[in-house]
Amino acid sequence: MASLKDMRNQIGSVKATQKITKAMQMVAAAKLKRAQDAAENARPYAKRMASVIANLAKGVSGDAAPLLLAGTGSTQKHLVVVATADRGLAGGFNSAIARAARDHIRALLAEGKTVRVITVGRKGRDQLKRLFGELFVESFELGKALDLTTVQPIAEAIFKEFDEGRADVVTLFYSQFKSVISQVPAAKQLIPAQIEASAEDTSGGAVYSYEPSEEEILETLLPRNLTVQILSSLLENNAGFYASQMSAMDNATRNAGEMINALNLQYNRKRQAQITTELIEIIAGAEAL
Amino acid sequence: MADKLHVSLVTPEKELFAGDVDQVIAPGSEGEFGVLAGHAPLMTTLTEGTVTILNGDQKRMFQVIGGFADVNAEGITILAERAEEYVETVH
């Protein structure tokens, strides 16, 4: 049986934990706002890029199409890029992405394909290292600021794999930010580039003139598009992470509150029982005189 | 609005400028070019230089590094890798 002092200590420690989770929740909420803004600001660029590429891709077809768009014609070698967060304490956020990637990799391996893995974010690396450590190409950490300079080395690693013929298909796993309460792990195919069928035709029927040639533009545009796709996915990931962390910490704070109430009730009962016992002892002693 | 040109200047971080203007001058890789409303469809890469947006007697200038310009029936879209507005210096 725990003594009264032990119980007081336990209540104190739960209270301290609650203070921490509460603070973390508030920090996550503040950061979520900023991450959400950043993700939203990046959207117009990615969207326009997609429609420009869709326009271009219509004109270029067959043998003239760059490999990044048309693919190598084979689907034997897969490169899987898994983007998670650097930190945990965000409910099932990182695990959900890692699980989706793991299932995908297992399915590919079962089909006899070769798979290589690049991870972005410390948590994804930790979770997948045990299972697929020998497939790892490289692991990246996110660091503080998320911008094009963060994405550049990741894109370069992907291009290197692709250019040197070690990858035919490149897929990116990340978490789609649906809303503050819903983040869904998703896969996005980076190479061969996917053309949005929905992208509308804005040429108005007139023939485009290109400076320099169509192919040359496409060749510079496609790598840039890939970089932007990764960046926008990472930004979405980031927003999802803070949303997930916020609700996880909200839950933790509430649970701690419930625990404190239950412990307080138990503590008070015990204190009363002790007082009653003491009184009985005193009365019994007085009667004995 | 018939004679106005819709322009949007976006970078991966944010949309820097969007609106209807008279003229846009951009640094194409094959030479600087000006775009007015009703320009024929054109797609070009950009070099490092200045994008000037003219509207009435207003003039705004942006320093851009790398990117693309897409001119179509709807207007001009400039996708810049990096861009920043010149801050007017007082003479």
Short mmCIF file of N, CA, C and O in Angstrom, two decimals, chain A residues 68-200:
data_model
loop_
_atom_site.label_atom_id
_atom_site.label_comp_id
_atom_site.label_asym_id
_atom_site.label_seq_id
_atom_site.Cartn_x
_atom_site.Cartn_y
_atom_site.Cartn_z
N LEU A 68 12.06 11.79 -67.78
CA LEU A 68 11.39 12.10 -66.52
C LEU A 68 9.88 12.07 -66.69
O LEU A 68 9.13 11.83 -65.75
N LEU A 69 9.44 12.34 -67.92
CA LEU A 69 8.00 12.38 -68.18
C LEU A 69 7.50 11.02 -68.65
O LEU A 69 6.47 10.52 -68.20
N ALA A 70 8.25 10.40 -69.55
CA ALA A 70 7.78 9.17 -70.16
C ALA A 70 8.18 7.93 -69.37
O ALA A 70 7.59 6.87 -69.53
N GLY A 71 9.17 8.08 -68.50
CA GLY A 71 9.65 6.91 -67.79
C GLY A 71 10.65 6.16 -68.64
O GLY A 71 10.89 6.50 -69.79
N THR A 72 11.24 5.11 -68.06
CA THR A 72 12.25 4.37 -68.80
C THR A 72 11.63 3.24 -69.59
O THR A 72 12.31 2.52 -70.30
N GLY A 73 10.33 3.06 -69.42
CA GLY A 73 9.67 1.98 -70.14
C GLY A 73 9.64 0.70 -69.33
O GLY A 73 9.04 -0.28 -69.72
N SER A 74 10.29 0.72 -68.18
CA SER A 74 10.31 -0.46 -67.34
C SER A 74 9.75 -0.08 -65.96
O SER A 74 9.73 1.09 -65.60
N THR A 75 9.26 -1.04 -65.20
CA THR A 75 8.81 -0.74 -63.84
C THR A 75 9.49 -1.69 -62.86
O THR A 75 8.97 -2.04 -61.83
N GLN A 76 10.69 -2.13 -63.23
CA GLN A 76 11.36 -3.14 -62.44
C GLN A 76 11.99 -2.55 -61.18
O GLN A 76 11.90 -3.10 -60.10
N LYS A 77 12.60 -1.38 -61.34
CA LYS A 77 13.34 -0.81 -60.21
C LYS A 77 12.56 0.35 -59.59
O LYS A 77 12.25 1.33 -60.26
N HIS A 78 12.28 0.20 -58.33
CA HIS A 78 11.50 1.22 -57.64
C HIS A 78 12.35 1.96 -56.61
O HIS A 78 13.16 1.36 -55.93
N LEU A 79 12.11 3.24 -56.54
CA LEU A 79 12.72 4.04 -55.48
C LEU A 79 11.58 4.62 -54.66
O LEU A 79 10.68 5.26 -55.19
N VAL A 80 11.58 4.33 -53.36
CA VAL A 80 10.51 4.81 -52.50
C VAL A 80 11.07 5.89 -51.57
O VAL A 80 12.04 5.66 -50.86
N VAL A 81 10.47 7.06 -51.64
CA VAL A 81 10.89 8.15 -50.78
C VAL A 81 9.85 8.29 -49.68
O VAL A 81 8.67 8.47 -49.96
N VAL A 82 10.29 8.16 -48.43
CA VAL A 82 9.35 8.22 -47.32
C VAL A 82 9.59 9.50 -46.53
O VAL A 82 10.67 9.69 -45.96
N ALA A 83 8.61 10.37 -46.51
CA ALA A 83 8.76 11.64 -45.79
C ALA A 83 7.94 11.61 -44.52
O ALA A 83 6.72 11.45 -44.55
N THR A 84 8.64 11.72 -43.38
CA THR A 84 7.94 11.82 -42.10
C THR A 84 8.47 13.07 -41.39
O THR A 84 9.15 13.88 -41.99
N ALA A 85 8.15 13.17 -40.10
CA ALA A 85 8.64 14.30 -39.33
C ALA A 85 9.94 13.90 -38.63
O ALA A 85 10.30 12.73 -38.58
N ASP A 86 10.63 14.90 -38.11
CA ASP A 86 11.85 14.63 -37.35
C ASP A 86 11.53 14.17 -35.93
O ASP A 86 12.28 13.43 -35.33
N ARG A 87 10.43 14.66 -35.42
CA ARG A 87 10.13 14.40 -34.02
C ARG A 87 8.85 13.61 -33.85
O ARG A 87 8.02 13.53 -34.75
N GLY A 88 8.70 13.03 -32.69
CA GLY A 88 7.53 12.22 -32.39
C GLY A 88 6.54 12.97 -31.51
O GLY A 88 6.39 14.17 -31.64
N LEU A 89 5.92 12.24 -30.59
CA LEU A 89 4.89 12.82 -29.71
C LEU A 89 3.78 13.47 -30.52
O LEU A 89 3.32 14.56 -30.22
N ALA A 90 3.39 12.78 -31.57
CA ALA A 90 2.31 13.33 -32.41
C ALA A 90 1.34 12.23 -32.77
O ALA A 90 0.91 12.10 -33.90
N GLY A 91 0.98 11.41 -31.77
CA GLY A 91 0.02 10.34 -32.04
C GLY A 91 0.56 9.38 -33.07
O GLY A 91 1.74 9.05 -33.07
N GLY A 92 -0.29 8.94 -33.96
CA GLY A 92 0.13 7.93 -34.93
C GLY A 92 0.64 8.51 -36.22
O GLY A 92 0.73 7.82 -37.23
N PHE A 93 0.99 9.81 -36.21
CA PHE A 93 1.34 10.50 -37.45
C PHE A 93 2.46 9.81 -38.22
O PHE A 93 2.29 9.42 -39.38
N ASN A 94 3.61 9.66 -37.57
CA ASN A 94 4.76 9.08 -38.27
C ASN A 94 4.54 7.61 -38.59
O ASN A 94 4.90 7.14 -39.67
N SER A 95 3.91 6.89 -37.63
CA SER A 95 3.69 5.46 -37.83
C SER A 95 2.78 5.21 -39.02
O SER A 95 2.98 4.24 -39.77
N ALA A 96 1.77 6.06 -39.19
CA ALA A 96 0.83 5.85 -40.29
C ALA A 96 1.55 5.94 -41.63
O ALA A 96 1.32 5.11 -42.52
N ILE A 97 2.44 6.92 -41.77
CA ILE A 97 3.19 7.06 -43.02
C ILE A 97 4.11 5.86 -43.21
O ILE A 97 4.17 5.26 -44.28
N ALA A 98 4.83 5.52 -42.13
CA ALA A 98 5.79 4.41 -42.21
C ALA A 98 5.06 3.12 -42.56
O ALA A 98 5.56 2.31 -43.35
N ARG A 99 3.86 2.94 -42.01
CA ARG A 99 3.11 1.70 -42.26
C ARG A 99 2.69 1.64 -43.73
O ARG A 99 2.80 0.59 -44.37
N ALA A 100 2.20 2.76 -44.24
CA ALA A 100 1.78 2.79 -45.65
C ALA A 100 2.96 2.46 -46.56
O ALA A 100 2.84 1.67 -47.51
N ALA A 101 4.12 3.06 -46.25
CA ALA A 101 5.31 2.82 -47.05
C ALA A 101 5.75 1.37 -46.94
O ALA A 101 6.11 0.73 -47.93
N ARG A 102 5.67 0.83 -45.71
CA ARG A 102 6.10 -0.55 -45.48
C ARG A 102 5.26 -1.53 -46.30
O ARG A 102 5.78 -2.43 -46.96
N ASP A 103 3.93 -1.33 -46.27
CA ASP A 103 3.04 -2.21 -47.03
C ASP A 103 3.36 -2.15 -48.52
O ASP A 103 3.37 -3.17 -49.21
N HIS A 104 3.60 -0.92 -49.00
CA HIS A 104 3.92 -0.72 -50.41
C HIS A 104 5.21 -1.44 -50.78
O HIS A 104 5.28 -2.16 -51.78
N ILE A 105 6.23 -1.28 -49.94
CA ILE A 105 7.53 -1.89 -50.22
C ILE A 105 7.41 -3.42 -50.21
O ILE A 105 7.91 -4.11 -51.09
N ARG A 106 6.66 -3.94 -49.20
CA ARG A 106 6.48 -5.40 -49.11
C ARG A 106 5.80 -5.92 -50.36
O ARG A 106 6.18 -6.96 -50.91
N ALA A 107 4.76 -5.19 -50.83
CA ALA A 107 4.02 -5.63 -52.02
C ALA A 107 4.94 -5.66 -53.23
O ALA A 107 4.91 -6.61 -54.02
N LEU A 108 5.79 -4.62 -53.34
CA LEU A 108 6.71 -4.56 -54.48
C LEU A 108 7.72 -5.71 -54.42
O LEU A 108 8.00 -6.36 -55.43
N LEU A 109 8.23 -5.95 -53.21
CA LEU A 109 9.22 -7.02 -53.07
C LEU A 109 8.59 -8.37 -53.40
O LEU A 109 9.22 -9.22 -54.03
N ALA A 110 7.33 -8.54 -53.00
CA ALA A 110 6.64 -9.80 -53.27
C ALA A 110 6.47 -10.02 -54.77
O ALA A 110 6.42 -11.15 -55.24
N GLU A 111 6.38 -8.91 -55.51
CA GLU A 111 6.25 -9.03 -56.96
C GLU A 111 7.60 -9.25 -57.64
O GLU A 111 7.68 -9.32 -58.87
N GLY A 112 8.64 -9.26 -56.84
CA GLY A 112 9.97 -9.50 -57.38
C GLY A 112 10.66 -8.26 -57.92
O GLY A 112 11.63 -8.36 -58.67
N LYS A 113 10.16 -7.10 -57.55
CA LYS A 113 10.80 -5.87 -58.00
C LYS A 113 11.97 -5.53 -57.08
O LYS A 113 12.03 -5.98 -55.94
N THR A 114 12.89 -4.75 -57.59
CA THR A 114 13.93 -4.25 -56.71
C THR A 114 13.48 -2.92 -56.14
O THR A 114 12.92 -2.08 -56.84
N VAL A 115 13.73 -2.76 -54.86
CA VAL A 115 13.27 -1.55 -54.18
C VAL A 115 14.44 -0.91 -53.45
O VAL A 115 15.25 -1.60 -52.83
N ARG A 116 14.53 0.40 -53.56
CA ARG A 116 15.49 1.14 -52.77
C ARG A 116 14.74 2.24 -52.05
O ARG A 116 13.67 2.67 -52.48
N VAL A 117 15.30 2.67 -50.92
CA VAL A 117 14.54 3.56 -50.05
C VAL A 117 15.35 4.81 -49.71
O VAL A 117 16.55 4.73 -49.43
N ILE A 118 14.69 5.95 -49.77
CA ILE A 118 15.26 7.19 -49.26
C ILE A 118 14.30 7.68 -48.19
O ILE A 118 13.08 7.72 -48.41
N THR A 119 14.81 8.01 -47.03
CA THR A 119 13.91 8.55 -46.01
C THR A 119 14.21 10.02 -45.76
O THR A 119 15.35 10.46 -45.83
N VAL A 120 13.15 10.75 -45.50
CA VAL A 120 13.26 12.15 -45.13
C VAL A 120 12.59 12.29 -43.78
O VAL A 120 11.43 11.92 -43.63
N GLY A 121 13.32 12.78 -42.81
CA GLY A 121 12.76 12.88 -41.46
C GLY A 121 13.27 11.75 -40.60
O GLY A 121 13.33 10.60 -41.02
N ARG A 122 13.64 12.08 -39.37
CA ARG A 122 14.32 11.12 -38.51
C ARG A 122 13.44 9.94 -38.13
O ARG A 122 13.88 8.81 -38.05
N LYS A 123 12.15 10.22 -37.91
CA LYS A 123 11.27 9.17 -37.39
C LYS A 123 11.04 8.06 -38.41
O LYS A 123 11.00 6.89 -38.06
N GLY A 124 10.90 8.46 -39.67
CA GLY A 124 10.70 7.46 -40.72
C GLY A 124 11.92 6.58 -40.84
O GLY A 124 11.81 5.36 -41.02
N ARG A 125 13.10 7.20 -40.72
CA ARG A 125 14.33 6.43 -40.82
C ARG A 125 14.39 5.40 -39.69
O ARG A 125 14.64 4.22 -39.92
N ASP A 126 14.09 5.86 -38.46
CA ASP A 126 14.16 4.95 -37.32
C ASP A 126 13.22 3.76 -37.47
O ASP A 126 13.56 2.63 -37.14
N GLN A 127 12.01 4.05 -37.98
CA GLN A 127 11.01 2.99 -38.05
C GLN A 127 11.29 1.99 -39.17
O GLN A 127 10.96 0.82 -39.05
N LEU A 128 11.86 2.49 -40.27
CA LEU A 128 12.05 1.60 -41.42
C LEU A 128 13.42 0.94 -41.45
O LEU A 128 13.63 -0.04 -42.14
N LYS A 129 14.34 1.50 -40.66
CA LYS A 129 15.72 0.98 -40.68
C LYS A 129 15.76 -0.49 -40.28
O LYS A 129 16.46 -1.28 -40.88
N ARG A 130 14.96 -0.84 -39.28
CA ARG A 130 14.96 -2.21 -38.79
C ARG A 130 14.52 -3.19 -39.88
O ARG A 130 15.05 -4.28 -40.01
N LEU A 131 13.50 -2.76 -40.65
CA LEU A 131 12.92 -3.67 -41.64
C LEU A 131 13.70 -3.69 -42.95
O LEU A 131 13.93 -4.73 -43.54
N PHE A 132 14.05 -2.48 -43.41
CA PHE A 132 14.60 -2.39 -44.76
C PHE A 132 15.97 -1.70 -44.77
O PHE A 132 16.31 -1.05 -45.75
N GLY A 133 16.70 -1.84 -43.68
CA GLY A 133 17.97 -1.14 -43.55
C GLY A 133 18.91 -1.34 -44.72
O GLY A 133 19.58 -0.41 -45.16
N GLU A 134 18.88 -2.56 -45.29
CA GLU A 134 19.84 -2.85 -46.38
C GLU A 134 19.40 -2.24 -47.71
O GLU A 134 20.17 -2.22 -48.67
N LEU A 135 18.15 -1.70 -47.76
CA LEU A 135 17.68 -1.10 -49.00
C LEU A 135 17.92 0.41 -49.03
O LEU A 135 17.69 1.06 -50.03
N PHE A 136 18.37 0.94 -47.89
CA PHE A 136 18.50 2.40 -47.78
C PHE A 136 19.55 2.97 -48.73
O PHE A 136 20.64 2.42 -48.85
N VAL A 137 19.19 4.04 -49.39
CA VAL A 137 20.15 4.77 -50.20
C VAL A 137 20.74 5.89 -49.36
O VAL A 137 21.95 6.04 -49.24
N GLU A 138 19.84 6.65 -48.80
CA GLU A 138 20.27 7.81 -48.05
C GLU A 138 19.14 8.22 -47.10
O GLU A 138 17.98 7.93 -47.35
N SER A 139 19.51 8.93 -46.03
CA SER A 139 18.49 9.45 -45.13
C SER A 139 18.72 10.94 -44.92
O SER A 139 19.86 11.38 -44.77
N PHE A 140 17.64 11.68 -44.95
CA PHE A 140 17.76 13.12 -44.76
C PHE A 140 17.02 13.52 -43.49
O PHE A 140 16.02 12.93 -43.13
N GLU A 141 17.55 14.55 -42.85
CA GLU A 141 16.81 15.12 -41.73
C GLU A 141 16.28 16.47 -42.19
O GLU A 141 16.85 17.12 -43.06
N LEU A 142 15.20 16.86 -41.58
CA LEU A 142 14.53 18.05 -42.08
C LEU A 142 15.16 19.35 -41.59
O LEU A 142 15.25 20.33 -42.32
N GLY A 143 15.57 19.36 -40.34
CA GLY A 143 16.10 20.60 -39.78
C GLY A 143 14.99 21.60 -39.54
O GLY A 143 13.82 21.24 -39.51
N LYS A 144 15.37 22.84 -39.39
CA LYS A 144 14.39 23.85 -38.96
C LYS A 144 13.54 24.40 -40.09
O LYS A 144 12.35 24.22 -40.14
N ALA A 145 14.20 25.12 -41.01
CA ALA A 145 13.43 25.82 -42.04
C ALA A 145 13.13 24.90 -43.22
O ALA A 145 13.96 24.10 -43.62
N LEU A 146 11.93 25.01 -43.74
CA LEU A 146 11.55 24.22 -44.89
C LEU A 146 11.46 25.13 -46.10
O LEU A 146 10.53 25.91 -46.24
N ASP A 147 12.44 25.05 -46.98
CA ASP A 147 12.32 25.80 -48.23
C ASP A 147 13.07 25.04 -49.32
O ASP A 147 13.43 23.88 -49.14
N LEU A 148 13.28 25.70 -50.43
CA LEU A 148 13.88 24.99 -51.56
C LEU A 148 15.26 24.45 -51.24
O LEU A 148 15.67 23.42 -51.77
N THR A 149 15.99 25.15 -50.36
CA THR A 149 17.34 24.69 -50.05
C THR A 149 17.32 23.37 -49.27
O THR A 149 18.26 22.59 -49.34
N THR A 150 16.23 23.13 -48.51
CA THR A 150 16.11 21.85 -47.80
C THR A 150 15.86 20.73 -48.79
O THR A 150 16.33 19.61 -48.62
N VAL A 151 15.09 21.05 -49.83
CA VAL A 151 14.61 20.03 -50.76
C VAL A 151 15.68 19.68 -51.80
O VAL A 151 15.74 18.56 -52.28
N GLN A 152 16.55 20.65 -52.11
CA GLN A 152 17.53 20.48 -53.18
C GLN A 152 18.34 19.18 -53.05
O GLN A 152 18.40 18.40 -54.00
N PRO A 153 18.96 18.94 -51.87
CA PRO A 153 19.75 17.70 -51.77
C PRO A 153 18.91 16.44 -51.95
O PRO A 153 19.40 15.44 -52.50
N ILE A 154 17.66 16.48 -51.51
CA ILE A 154 16.79 15.31 -51.66
C ILE A 154 16.53 15.05 -53.14
O ILE A 154 16.66 13.92 -53.62
N ALA A 155 16.20 16.14 -53.85
CA ALA A 155 15.93 16.01 -55.28
C ALA A 155 17.17 15.52 -56.01
O ALA A 155 17.09 14.67 -56.90
N GLU A 156 18.33 16.04 -55.60
CA GLU A 156 19.57 15.62 -56.27
C GLU A 156 19.83 14.14 -56.08
O GLU A 156 20.25 13.45 -57.01
N ALA A 157 19.55 13.64 -54.87
CA ALA A 157 19.75 12.22 -54.61
C ALA A 157 18.83 11.39 -55.49
O ALA A 157 19.22 10.34 -56.02
N ILE A 158 17.59 11.87 -55.67
CA ILE A 158 16.63 11.14 -56.51
C ILE A 158 17.11 11.12 -57.96
O ILE A 158 17.11 10.08 -58.62
N PHE A 159 17.55 12.30 -58.44
CA PHE A 159 18.01 12.38 -59.83
C PHE A 159 19.21 11.48 -60.06
O PHE A 159 19.35 10.87 -61.12
N LYS A 160 20.08 11.42 -59.06
CA LYS A 160 21.29 10.62 -59.19
C LYS A 160 20.90 9.15 -59.38
O LYS A 160 21.39 8.48 -60.28
N GLU A 161 19.97 8.68 -58.55
CA GLU A 161 19.50 7.31 -58.66
C GLU A 161 18.89 7.07 -60.03
O GLU A 161 19.13 6.04 -60.67
N PHE A 162 18.09 8.05 -60.48
CA PHE A 162 17.38 7.89 -61.75
C PHE A 162 18.35 7.93 -62.92
O PHE A 162 18.30 7.07 -63.81
N ASP A 163 19.23 8.92 -62.90
CA ASP A 163 20.15 9.09 -64.02
C ASP A 163 21.10 7.90 -64.16
O ASP A 163 21.51 7.54 -65.26
N GLU A 164 21.46 7.32 -63.02
CA GLU A 164 22.40 6.21 -63.09
C GLU A 164 21.71 4.87 -63.25
O GLU A 164 22.30 3.81 -63.06
N GLY A 165 20.42 4.95 -63.58
CA GLY A 165 19.70 3.74 -63.95
C GLY A 165 19.35 2.81 -62.80
O GLY A 165 19.11 1.64 -63.01
N ARG A 166 19.33 3.35 -61.57
CA ARG A 166 18.96 2.48 -60.45
C ARG A 166 17.50 2.61 -60.05
O ARG A 166 17.06 2.02 -59.08
N ALA A 167 16.77 3.43 -60.80
CA ALA A 167 15.35 3.59 -60.48
C ALA A 167 14.55 3.84 -61.76
O ALA A 167 14.96 4.62 -62.60
N ASP A 168 13.43 3.16 -61.87
CA ASP A 168 12.53 3.41 -63.00
C ASP A 168 11.33 4.23 -62.55
O ASP A 168 10.84 5.10 -63.24
N VAL A 169 10.85 3.86 -61.37
CA VAL A 169 9.67 4.53 -60.83
C VAL A 169 10.02 5.11 -59.46
O VAL A 169 10.62 4.43 -58.63
N VAL A 170 9.68 6.36 -59.24
CA VAL A 170 9.93 6.98 -57.95
C VAL A 170 8.61 7.38 -57.32
O VAL A 170 7.79 8.06 -57.93
N THR A 171 8.39 6.90 -56.11
CA THR A 171 7.15 7.21 -55.42
C THR A 171 7.46 7.90 -54.09
O THR A 171 8.39 7.52 -53.39
N LEU A 172 6.68 8.90 -53.77
CA LEU A 172 6.89 9.64 -52.52
C LEU A 172 5.74 9.34 -51.56
O LEU A 172 4.57 9.41 -51.94
N PHE A 173 6.08 8.98 -50.34
CA PHE A 173 5.06 8.78 -49.30
C PHE A 173 5.09 9.96 -48.34
O PHE A 173 6.14 10.34 -47.84
N TYR A 174 3.94 10.50 -48.10
CA TYR A 174 3.83 11.63 -47.18
C TYR A 174 2.42 11.62 -46.61
O TYR A 174 1.65 10.70 -46.87
N SER A 175 2.11 12.63 -45.84
CA SER A 175 0.78 12.67 -45.24
C SER A 175 0.00 13.84 -45.81
O SER A 175 0.45 14.97 -45.77
N GLN A 176 -1.15 13.50 -46.35
CA GLN A 176 -1.98 14.55 -46.94
C GLN A 176 -2.68 15.30 -45.82
O GLN A 176 -3.28 14.69 -44.93
N PHE A 177 -2.62 16.60 -45.89
CA PHE A 177 -3.27 17.40 -44.85
C PHE A 177 -4.70 17.71 -45.28
O PHE A 177 -4.93 18.60 -46.07
N LYS A 178 -5.64 16.90 -44.78
CA LYS A 178 -7.04 17.11 -45.17
C LYS A 178 -7.63 18.22 -44.31
O LYS A 178 -8.26 19.14 -44.80
N SER A 179 -7.46 18.09 -43.02
CA SER A 179 -7.94 19.11 -42.09
C SER A 179 -7.15 18.94 -40.81
O SER A 179 -6.31 18.06 -40.70
N VAL A 180 -7.46 19.79 -39.83
CA VAL A 180 -6.72 19.73 -38.57
C VAL A 180 -6.91 18.38 -37.89
O VAL A 180 -6.01 17.89 -37.20
N ILE A 181 -8.08 17.76 -38.10
CA ILE A 181 -8.30 16.49 -37.41
C ILE A 181 -8.07 15.28 -38.31
O ILE A 181 -8.18 14.16 -37.86
N SER A 182 -7.75 15.52 -39.58
CA SER A 182 -7.58 14.36 -40.45
C SER A 182 -6.36 14.50 -41.35
O SER A 182 -6.28 15.41 -42.18
N GLN A 183 -5.41 13.60 -41.15
CA GLN A 183 -4.25 13.54 -42.04
C GLN A 183 -4.17 12.12 -42.57
O GLN A 183 -4.17 11.17 -41.80
N VAL A 184 -4.13 12.00 -43.87
CA VAL A 184 -4.16 10.68 -44.49
C VAL A 184 -2.84 10.41 -45.17
O VAL A 184 -2.39 11.21 -45.99
N PRO A 185 -2.20 9.26 -44.85
CA PRO A 185 -0.97 8.94 -45.58
C PRO A 185 -1.28 8.73 -47.05
O PRO A 185 -2.29 8.11 -47.38
N ALA A 186 -0.42 9.26 -47.92
CA ALA A 186 -0.70 9.18 -49.35
C ALA A 186 0.58 8.90 -50.11
O ALA A 186 1.68 9.16 -49.62
N ALA A 187 0.45 8.39 -51.30
CA ALA A 187 1.59 8.14 -52.18
C ALA A 187 1.46 9.03 -53.40
O ALA A 187 0.37 9.27 -53.89
N LYS A 188 2.59 9.56 -53.82
CA LYS A 188 2.59 10.42 -55.00
C LYS A 188 3.70 9.94 -55.92
O LYS A 188 4.84 9.79 -55.50
N GLN A 189 3.35 9.68 -57.16
CA GLN A 189 4.37 9.22 -58.11
C GLN A 189 5.12 10.41 -58.68
O GLN A 189 4.53 11.32 -59.24
N LEU A 190 6.44 10.41 -58.50
CA LEU A 190 7.24 11.54 -58.95
C LEU A 190 7.80 11.31 -60.36
O LEU A 190 7.85 12.21 -61.18
N ILE A 191 8.29 10.10 -60.59
CA ILE A 191 8.83 9.74 -61.91
C ILE A 191 8.23 8.41 -62.31
O ILE A 191 8.26 7.47 -61.50
N PRO A 192 7.68 8.22 -63.49
CA PRO A 192 7.43 9.24 -64.50
C PRO A 192 6.43 10.29 -64.00
O PRO A 192 5.52 9.92 -63.27
N ALA A 193 6.63 11.51 -64.41
CA ALA A 193 5.78 12.59 -63.93
C ALA A 193 4.33 12.34 -64.29
O ALA A 193 4.03 11.88 -65.39
N GLN A 194 3.47 12.60 -63.34
CA GLN A 194 2.06 12.39 -63.62
C GLN A 194 1.44 13.68 -64.10
O GLN A 194 1.63 14.74 -63.51
N ILE A 195 0.72 13.56 -65.18
CA ILE A 195 0.09 14.73 -65.77
C ILE A 195 -1.35 14.82 -65.30
O ILE A 195 -2.09 13.85 -65.36
N GLU A 196 -1.68 15.95 -64.80
CA GLU A 196 -3.05 16.15 -64.36
C GLU A 196 -3.97 16.20 -65.57
O GLU A 196 -3.88 17.09 -66.40
N ALA A 197 -4.86 15.26 -65.62
CA ALA A 197 -5.78 15.22 -66.75
C ALA A 197 -6.77 16.39 -66.65
O ALA A 197 -7.29 16.87 -67.65
N SER A 198 -6.96 16.83 -65.42
CA SER A 198 -7.97 17.87 -65.20
C SER A 198 -7.46 19.26 -65.60
O SER A 198 -8.24 20.19 -65.74
N ALA A 199 -6.14 19.36 -65.78
CA ALA A 199 -5.60 20.67 -66.11
C ALA A 199 -6.22 21.17 -67.41
O ALA A 199 -6.18 20.51 -68.44
N GLU A 200 -6.77 22.36 -67.32
CA GLU A 200 -7.53 22.84 -68.48
C GLU A 200 -6.60 23.39 -69.55
O GLU A 200 -5.48 23.79 -69.30
#
